[in-house]
Amino acid sequence: RYAFSGKLRCACCGGKMKRVTQNTSQGKKYHWVCSRHVADKTVCSMKREREDSIRNAFTTMLNKLLYARDIIFDVYTTCLRQDEAKENAAALTELTTELNKILEERNRLSLLLSKGCGEPVSFAQKFIELQARENAIRYDISQKTGDSMTFRAVADTKDAIADWKKDGDIDALFTEIVESAAVETGSYVVFNLKCGLSLREPLKEE
């Protein structure tokens, strides 16, 4: 129902946070409170937090990212690529070795066929099998050397933050780029972005 719905978690116990309304002489005020605290205060002592405070913390974080997004996201992407390269090194070596064996086998069959050795029909079937396996290996190699979904998510997040200043819809941007957020009442919020970044922002007292 709301931008924060289903995404805010209590930093104390990990429980989901729910929105509550407070009627005051100045009008309605909205807070988010741990559902476990509501059910049993002995289970979780976390008090409620103002919705405006959480939104302001998110806005502050966005302004920091907007100001230094090229540095932050470029460094983050470089680190991701280095980690991925280490993880994929062994697999890429194995795939490349197998691909070379397939190419050698295909050349060997072509040479035999040119000399009139063997049955053309059986050779044709073997060529089809080798081609299918080659295509599969080349696809696996492209997946490991190309941009993964994580890299695309980083780029999408960076673009979304850049576009945010144009429309100013803070709730829509929260829904788009935030996977979850852990709230420590009166202290901080940790925003876990869909691209993998986790950023901590203090909650400021008004």
CSV table of C-alpha atoms in Angstrom, one decimal:
chain,number,residue,atom,x,y,z
A,1,ARG,CA,0.0,0.0,0.0
A,2,TYR,CA,2.9,2.3,0.8
A,3,ALA,CA,6.4,2.8,-0.6
A,4,PHE,CA,7.9,1.3,2.6
A,5,SER,CA,5.5,-1.6,2.9
A,6,GLY,CA,7.1,-5.0,3.1
A,7,LYS,CA,10.6,-3.5,2.9
A,8,LEU,CA,11.3,-2.1,6.4
A,9,ARG,CA,12.8,-4.5,9.0
A,10,CYS,CA,13.5,-4.0,12.6
A,11,ALA,CA,17.3,-3.8,13.1
A,12,CYS,CA,16.8,-5.3,16.6
A,13,CYS,CA,14.9,-8.5,16.0
A,14,GLY,CA,14.5,-8.6,12.2
A,15,GLY,CA,10.8,-8.5,12.3
A,16,LYS,CA,8.7,-6.7,9.7
A,17,MET,CA,7.7,-3.1,10.4
A,18,LYS,CA,4.1,-1.9,10.0
A,19,ARG,CA,2.7,1.6,9.5
A,20,VAL,CA,0.6,3.2,12.3
A,21,THR,CA,-1.3,6.4,12.3
A,22,GLN,CA,-1.3,9.0,15.1
A,23,ASN,CA,-4.0,11.6,15.2
A,24,THR,CA,-2.7,14.9,16.6
A,25,SER,CA,-3.9,18.5,16.8
A,26,GLN,CA,-1.7,19.3,13.9
A,27,GLY,CA,-3.2,16.4,11.8
A,28,LYS,CA,-2.2,12.9,11.2
A,29,LYS,CA,1.3,11.6,11.7
A,30,TYR,CA,2.7,8.3,10.5
A,31,HIS,CA,5.1,6.0,12.1
A,32,TRP,CA,6.6,2.6,11.5
A,33,VAL,CA,6.9,0.1,14.3
A,34,CYS,CA,8.1,-3.5,14.6
A,35,SER,CA,5.2,-5.9,14.4
A,36,ARG,CA,6.8,-8.2,17.0
A,37,HIS,CA,7.0,-5.2,19.4
A,38,VAL,CA,3.3,-4.6,18.8
A,39,ALA,CA,2.4,-8.2,19.5
A,40,ASP,CA,4.7,-8.6,22.6
A,41,LYS,CA,6.9,-5.8,24.0
A,42,THR,CA,9.0,-8.4,25.8
A,43,VAL,CA,10.1,-10.0,22.5
A,44,CYS,CA,11.3,-6.7,21.0
A,45,SER,CA,11.9,-3.4,22.7
A,46,MET,CA,12.2,-1.4,19.5
A,47,LYS,CA,10.1,1.8,19.6
A,48,ARG,CA,8.4,3.3,16.6
A,49,GLU,CA,10.1,5.7,14.1
A,50,ARG,CA,8.6,8.6,12.3
A,51,GLU,CA,8.0,8.0,8.6
A,52,ASP,CA,9.3,11.4,7.8
A,53,SER,CA,12.6,10.6,9.5
A,54,ILE,CA,13.1,7.5,7.4
A,55,ARG,CA,12.2,9.3,4.2
A,56,ASN,CA,14.6,12.2,5.1
A,57,ALA,CA,17.4,9.7,5.8
A,58,PHE,CA,16.7,8.1,2.4
A,59,THR,CA,16.7,11.5,0.7
A,60,THR,CA,20.0,12.4,2.4
A,61,MET,CA,21.6,9.2,1.2
A,62,LEU,CA,20.3,9.9,-2.3
A,63,ASN,CA,21.9,13.3,-2.4
A,64,LYS,CA,25.2,11.9,-1.3
A,65,LEU,CA,25.0,9.2,-4.1
A,66,LEU,CA,23.9,11.8,-6.6
A,67,TYR,CA,26.9,14.0,-5.8
A,68,ALA,CA,29.4,11.2,-5.9
A,69,ARG,CA,27.7,8.6,-8.0
A,70,ASP,CA,30.4,8.3,-10.6
A,71,ILE,CA,33.0,7.6,-8.0
A,72,ILE,CA,30.9,5.3,-5.8
A,73,PHE,CA,29.3,3.2,-8.5
A,74,ASP,CA,32.5,3.0,-10.6
A,75,VAL,CA,34.6,1.8,-7.7
A,76,TYR,CA,31.8,-0.7,-6.7
A,77,THR,CA,31.6,-2.0,-10.3
A,78,THR,CA,35.4,-2.4,-10.4
A,79,CYS,CA,35.4,-4.4,-7.2
A,80,LEU,CA,32.5,-6.6,-8.5
A,81,ARG,CA,34.4,-7.3,-11.7
A,82,GLN,CA,37.6,-8.3,-9.8
A,83,ASP,CA,35.6,-10.7,-7.6
A,84,GLU,CA,33.8,-12.2,-10.5
A,85,ALA,CA,37.0,-12.6,-12.5
A,86,LYS,CA,38.5,-14.6,-9.7
A,87,GLU,CA,35.4,-16.8,-9.4
A,88,ASN,CA,35.2,-17.4,-13.1
A,89,ALA,CA,38.9,-17.9,-13.9
A,90,ALA,CA,38.9,-21.7,-13.4
A,91,ALA,CA,35.6,-22.2,-15.1
A,92,LEU,CA,36.7,-20.1,-18.1
A,93,THR,CA,39.9,-22.1,-18.4
A,94,GLU,CA,37.9,-25.4,-18.4
A,95,LEU,CA,35.4,-24.1,-21.0
A,96,THR,CA,38.1,-22.8,-23.3
A,97,THR,CA,40.0,-26.1,-23.1
A,98,GLU,CA,36.8,-28.0,-24.0
A,99,LEU,CA,36.0,-25.6,-26.8
A,100,ASN,CA,39.5,-26.1,-28.3
A,101,LYS,CA,39.0,-29.9,-28.2
A,102,ILE,CA,35.7,-29.6,-30.0
A,103,LEU,CA,37.3,-27.4,-32.8
A,104,GLU,CA,40.2,-29.9,-33.1
A,105,GLU,CA,37.8,-32.8,-33.4
A,106,ARG,CA,35.7,-31.0,-36.0
A,107,ASN,CA,38.9,-30.3,-38.1
A,108,ARG,CA,39.9,-33.9,-37.8
A,109,LEU,CA,36.5,-35.1,-39.0
A,110,SER,CA,36.6,-32.7,-41.9
A,111,LEU,CA,40.0,-34.0,-42.9
A,112,LEU,CA,38.9,-37.6,-42.8
A,113,LEU,CA,35.8,-36.8,-44.8
A,114,SER,CA,37.8,-35.0,-47.5
A,115,LYS,CA,39.9,-38.2,-47.8
A,116,GLY,CA,36.9,-40.3,-48.3
A,117,CYS,CA,37.2,-42.1,-44.9
A,118,GLY,CA,34.1,-43.0,-42.9
A,119,GLU,CA,30.4,-42.7,-43.6
A,120,PRO,CA,29.2,-39.2,-44.6
A,121,VAL,CA,25.9,-39.7,-42.7
A,122,SER,CA,27.5,-40.6,-39.4
A,123,PHE,CA,30.0,-37.8,-39.8
A,124,ALA,CA,27.1,-35.3,-40.4
A,125,GLN,CA,25.5,-36.4,-37.2
A,126,LYS,CA,28.7,-36.0,-35.3
A,127,PHE,CA,29.1,-32.5,-36.8
A,128,ILE,CA,25.6,-31.6,-35.5
A,129,GLU,CA,26.5,-32.8,-32.0
A,130,LEU,CA,29.8,-31.0,-32.0
A,131,GLN,CA,28.1,-27.8,-33.2
A,132,ALA,CA,25.4,-28.0,-30.5
A,133,ARG,CA,28.0,-28.4,-27.8
A,134,GLU,CA,30.2,-25.6,-29.2
A,135,ASN,CA,27.2,-23.2,-29.2
A,136,ALA,CA,26.5,-24.1,-25.6
A,137,ILE,CA,30.1,-23.5,-24.5
A,138,ARG,CA,30.3,-20.2,-26.3
A,139,TYR,CA,27.1,-19.1,-24.6
A,140,ASP,CA,28.5,-20.1,-21.2
A,141,ILE,CA,31.7,-18.1,-21.9
A,142,SER,CA,29.7,-15.1,-23.0
A,143,GLN,CA,27.7,-15.2,-19.8
A,144,LYS,CA,30.9,-15.3,-17.7
A,145,THR,CA,32.7,-12.6,-19.6
A,146,GLY,CA,29.8,-10.2,-20.3
A,147,ASP,CA,27.9,-8.0,-18.0
A,148,SER,CA,25.9,-10.0,-15.5
A,149,MET,CA,22.5,-9.0,-14.0
A,150,THR,CA,24.3,-7.4,-11.1
A,151,PHE,CA,26.2,-5.0,-13.3
A,152,ARG,CA,23.0,-4.1,-15.1
A,153,ALA,CA,21.4,-3.5,-11.7
A,154,VAL,CA,24.2,-1.1,-10.8
A,155,ALA,CA,23.9,0.8,-14.0
A,156,ASP,CA,20.1,1.0,-13.6
A,157,THR,CA,20.4,2.2,-10.0
A,158,LYS,CA,22.8,4.9,-11.1
A,159,ASP,CA,20.5,6.1,-13.9
A,160,ALA,CA,17.5,6.0,-11.6
A,161,ILE,CA,19.2,8.3,-9.1
A,162,ALA,CA,20.3,10.7,-11.8
A,163,ASP,CA,16.7,10.8,-13.2
A,164,TRP,CA,15.2,11.3,-9.7
A,165,LYS,CA,16.1,15.0,-9.6
A,166,LYS,CA,13.9,15.5,-12.7
A,167,ASP,CA,10.6,14.1,-11.3
A,168,GLY,CA,11.3,14.2,-7.5
A,169,ASP,CA,9.2,11.2,-6.7
A,170,ILE,CA,11.0,9.8,-3.7
A,171,ASP,CA,8.6,7.0,-3.0
A,172,ALA,CA,8.7,5.7,-6.5
A,173,LEU,CA,12.5,5.7,-6.4
A,174,PHE,CA,12.5,3.9,-3.1
A,175,THR,CA,10.3,1.2,-4.5
A,176,GLU,CA,12.6,0.9,-7.6
A,177,ILE,CA,16.0,0.7,-6.1
A,178,VAL,CA,15.6,-0.6,-2.5
A,179,GLU,CA,15.4,-4.3,-1.7
A,180,SER,CA,15.0,-3.8,2.1
A,181,ALA,CA,15.9,-1.4,4.9
A,182,ALA,CA,16.8,-2.1,8.5
A,183,VAL,CA,15.7,0.5,11.0
A,184,GLU,CA,17.3,1.2,14.4
A,185,THR,CA,14.8,3.6,16.1
A,186,GLY,CA,16.4,6.9,16.8
A,187,SER,CA,19.7,5.9,15.4
A,188,TYR,CA,20.1,4.8,11.8
A,189,VAL,CA,18.7,3.1,8.7
A,190,VAL,CA,20.7,0.6,6.6
A,191,PHE,CA,19.3,0.8,3.0
A,192,ASN,CA,20.0,-2.5,1.1
A,193,LEU,CA,19.9,-1.6,-2.6
A,194,LYS,CA,18.8,-4.1,-5.3
A,195,CYS,CA,22.2,-3.7,-6.9
A,196,GLY,CA,24.0,-5.1,-3.8
A,197,LEU,CA,25.1,-1.9,-2.1
A,198,SER,CA,24.2,-1.5,1.6
A,199,LEU,CA,24.4,2.1,2.8
A,200,ARG,CA,23.9,3.3,6.4
A,201,GLU,CA,22.4,6.7,7.1
A,202,PRO,CA,21.7,8.3,10.5
A,203,LEU,CA,18.2,9.2,11.6
A,204,LYS,CA,18.2,12.9,12.5
A,205,GLU,CA,16.2,14.3,15.4
A,206,GLU,CA,13.9,17.2,14.5
